[in-house]
Amino acid sequence: MFGKLSLSAIPLSEPIPLITSFVVILIALGVLILITVKGWWPYLWHDWITSVDHKRIGVMYCLLGVLMLIRGFADAIMMRTQQAIAIDAPGYLPPEHYNQIFTAHGTIMILFGAMPLVLGFMNFLVPLQLGVRDVAFPTFNSVGFWLTASGALLVNVSLFVGEFARTGWLPYPPLSETTYTPGVGVDYYLWAVQISGVGTLITGINIVTTVLKMRCRGMSYLRMPVFCWTALASCLLIVAVFPVLTATLAMLTLDRYLGFHYFTNTAGGNPMMFVNLVWAWGHPEVYILVLPAFGIFSEVFSTFSGKPLFGYRSMVAATLFICIVSLMVWLHHFFTMGAGAAVNTFFGISSSIIAVGTGVKIYNWIFTMYGGRVRFETPMLWSMGFLFTFTIGGLTGVLLAVPPADFMTHNSMFLVAHFHNVIIGGVVFAVFAGLEFWFPKAFGFRLHEGWGKAAFWCAFIGFWVTFAPLYVLGLLGMTRRLQHINIPEWAPWLYVSVAGVGILILGVIAQVVQLVVSIRDREKLRDVTGDPWDGRSLEWATPSPAPFFNFAVMPNVEGEEAYWGIKLRAVETQQLAEEPKYEPIEMPVHSPVGIFTAFFTSVFGFAMIWYIWWLAGVALVAAFAEFVVFAWRDVHEYEVPAEEVARVDRARRAAREALLDRLSRQGALP
Amino acid sequence: MTDLELPASVGAIRRIREDPHRLGHRAHGPREPIVGAGHGETGPAHKRIIVGYGFWIFLLSDIIIFACFFAAFAVQRGSTAGGPSIGEIVDTRRVAWQTAALLLSSYTCSLSFAATNLRDVLRTQIFLLLTGLLGLAFVVMEALEFLELANQGFTPQRSGMLTAFFGLVGCHGLHVTVGGLWLATMMAQVQVKGFRREIIHRLMCFNLFWHALDIVWIGIFTIVYLMATVA
Ligand code: HEM
Ligand SMILES: [Cu+2]
């Protein structure tokens, strides 16, 4: 009846997961009760859960990502403390638990933390920057988000019911085969990642179609903001490589559930095939994450330097160059696995060449600042921190890409330091720069400056104190994923590293305080103009928060930096463009199909993990029924009346006129 | 002469000529970009183009899934682990029938879309039904093949080669089956709702899907079955 599921799946004898589960469930219950008592359900349901508005979905993606970053950070704290304690001692985490933690940490950070954040930014920004009202397929967009959430849910359920994989974030066979890992841990991994991967693919298709087919009038390719270019490149990679992940995980699933021999080490299975396939996804995946991050930094650098981006075209070229070359370097993740000198040489060179594209970008950002009037506000601090941190991470990457050197450093703490260097310094810093930068566009008020700066400095210093010692440890010969350590000479470095985690914790606290303080002071921080940073691209042409239809009248773009052009004209003529004729707008209707799909896939995944076949069947049939019901609906769009559009837009114009007035009274205008 | 008296294919060709977006007609020469095609500076494309474009991208990603299964087959083709080789398990006659059924179903599928373009419900339904039946025949033959192999003990659990064989062919079979479900749903929708705009878009996507499966099958037919007889 319940497959493999029984009461023994609840970790009653292990205090750490038990207490964590307890606390998480309490918090979740508390939130639910609060929502019910306050009567927020109708608002949540109509305006968020069933919303197909790309901005709302983007915000929900970011919220999911931030929550998962915190979960992953908790894992990280446990690992760093364990390694600092377990020097010639057992420490407090038994090996089988420690292995689950590092697996969950990697999986959650990349797939459920960084990915949702990056997807969230793309969702939120691309239509706004392209001057259109939504993405190409709004309802699918909601489905994509909810599938990602469904995967995240499954990963976190593994904490309370059963166990998670102990195989590392990429479950290499034969270890991940049933012969060596019979429990449900790998199955949790497989179904969670598979489901969220489908969600990611949907978003990828959506953004590619949006960028290629749905730009406002005048927005030719070479007038798009660089963020849109990087979103396009990233989503092209998603469309190209997430299917590889899907296929690879499907094969491993077949091996585990039906005794196939794709990756077994018996009967003609081929474990190396897994390693190749998974890295054919895995390496592009890191660029899926970091390219949009580059886009965010590009926007920030040019806005806060008060200059157009230096070398716009070379930036576009470098983005596409990286997009393509990133598909040709995957073997650098396993130089040591016997490919031979010729193959290693090819991949060593192709990997180093990627750094050329990145170098072009670094110089462009530096030259953007050069001669500009640089404003050191929080987003800019994150960006400058990135410039320094990421450059060093890239350089260590090039070191690793030299095969003979990699034979020494592969799977060592040096490698761990490298990828945290690029992922934290690149992606996470970008996320925080972006959150500060676009928060007013989403919520209508800015975040508190002082706490933001405090958070940055804690993160920046904390990052280096935590990870610089890992480079040293790697060179001293410490390998990754050690549950205990029996070389006392490593101890000092491990202590420094754990101190760094302490500083990072301060950073997280500062970030939370910043949010709380900003919400408290929101009236003081309110962004009345819609253009709080003196922005350059079209999202700043809308009021803050942006109305659900984004633009009352679709813009007609006449050059690069669309909004900057509009602004200059307004300043020169000291008046806004003439009031347009408002027309009714068609908007897609809200739909619960996303949350229902996620519900069914969650049930399906859970049933498959625990071998509850009848439940899996029921969930599949229900999902098909839901799909048919959805396909049967007749109303896809509703009309926003012209008066409503006019009302919203006149308010925006009034705010802009007030701004112009103020500027001219200050004598700031020519 | 009205549209209805024309053979469906002729009508379809006429409609393509009249396609306001002139898809695929813009590649050469310095002609002005066409409003609604989503090119250049002309603003967002029409819904039909957006839907078709998005679906194409989905198809490309689906083909990449197949590419992985093809790659696995190429790697494991010789990994027989003492079991049968690929040459010993293929039955070329059945495969010929399967191929014929599937190719023919692609043809009837096109005819159904030509009828759709003429807004002819009856013919659309007839050709969709034929498509579905041919697809069903294909899947049944494949199921028989799998059963026969299993009865001889040649299951995916036997060897890496059989794993890759069943995986690749089965993945395609699964796609055809899902396509069949979709097709049945579409027939019901056409009957109940007629040719609403979104129904036509879905029929267009279904057509693309079905033809893509055909193309993948040609790859399987060649690489799995034909090459087995040569080796
Ligand atoms: C400058 C370009 C880069 C080069 C040349 C480079 C090179 C490498 C090499 C050779 C390895 C494998 C080392 C080993 O396993 O022994 C590696 C690992 C890794 N890199 Fe990079 N890298 C670069 C940039 C990046 C970026 C931008 C990211 C992410 C945003 C990234 C994320 C990772 C991750 C996650 C791993 C390790 C994964 C694992 O083994 O679990 N790298 N890199
Ligand atoms: Cu890599």
Short mmCIF file of N, CA and C and ligand atoms in Angstrom, two decimals, chain A residues 279 282-284 286-287 326 329-333 351 418, ligand 2:
data_model
loop_
_atom_site.label_atom_id
_atom_site.label_comp_id
_atom_site.label_asym_id
_atom_site.label_seq_id
_atom_site.Cartn_x
_atom_site.Cartn_y
_atom_site.Cartn_z
N TRP A 279 28.44 16.17 -17.45
CA TRP A 279 29.22 17.41 -17.57
C TRP A 279 28.93 18.14 -18.86
N GLY A 282 26.64 19.99 -17.19
CA GLY A 282 27.14 20.68 -16.01
C GLY A 282 28.00 21.88 -16.32
N HIS A 283 28.89 21.77 -17.29
CA HIS A 283 29.69 22.97 -17.53
C HIS A 283 28.85 24.10 -18.12
N PRO A 284 28.07 23.86 -19.18
CA PRO A 284 27.20 24.96 -19.62
C PRO A 284 26.32 25.50 -18.49
N VAL A 286 27.07 26.13 -15.47
CA VAL A 286 27.68 27.23 -14.72
C VAL A 286 27.61 28.53 -15.52
N TYR A 287 27.62 28.42 -16.84
CA TYR A 287 27.49 29.65 -17.64
C TYR A 287 26.04 30.10 -17.75
N SER A 326 31.33 27.43 -24.26
CA SER A 326 31.04 26.70 -23.01
C SER A 326 30.50 25.30 -23.30
N VAL A 329 33.86 22.41 -23.52
CA VAL A 329 34.93 22.32 -22.53
C VAL A 329 34.66 21.28 -21.45
N TRP A 330 33.56 20.53 -21.57
CA TRP A 330 33.09 19.76 -20.41
C TRP A 330 34.13 18.79 -19.87
N LEU A 331 35.05 18.35 -20.73
CA LEU A 331 35.95 17.29 -20.25
C LEU A 331 36.93 17.80 -19.21
N HIS A 332 37.06 19.13 -19.04
CA HIS A 332 38.02 19.60 -18.04
C HIS A 332 37.60 19.21 -16.62
N HIS A 333 36.40 18.69 -16.47
CA HIS A 333 36.01 18.23 -15.14
C HIS A 333 36.51 16.83 -14.83
N SER A 351 39.21 25.30 -22.73
CA SER A 351 38.80 25.89 -21.44
C SER A 351 39.51 27.21 -21.20
N HIS A 418 38.05 27.35 -5.98
CA HIS A 418 37.82 27.94 -7.31
C HIS A 418 36.35 28.15 -7.59
CU CU C 2 33.59 23.48 -16.25
#
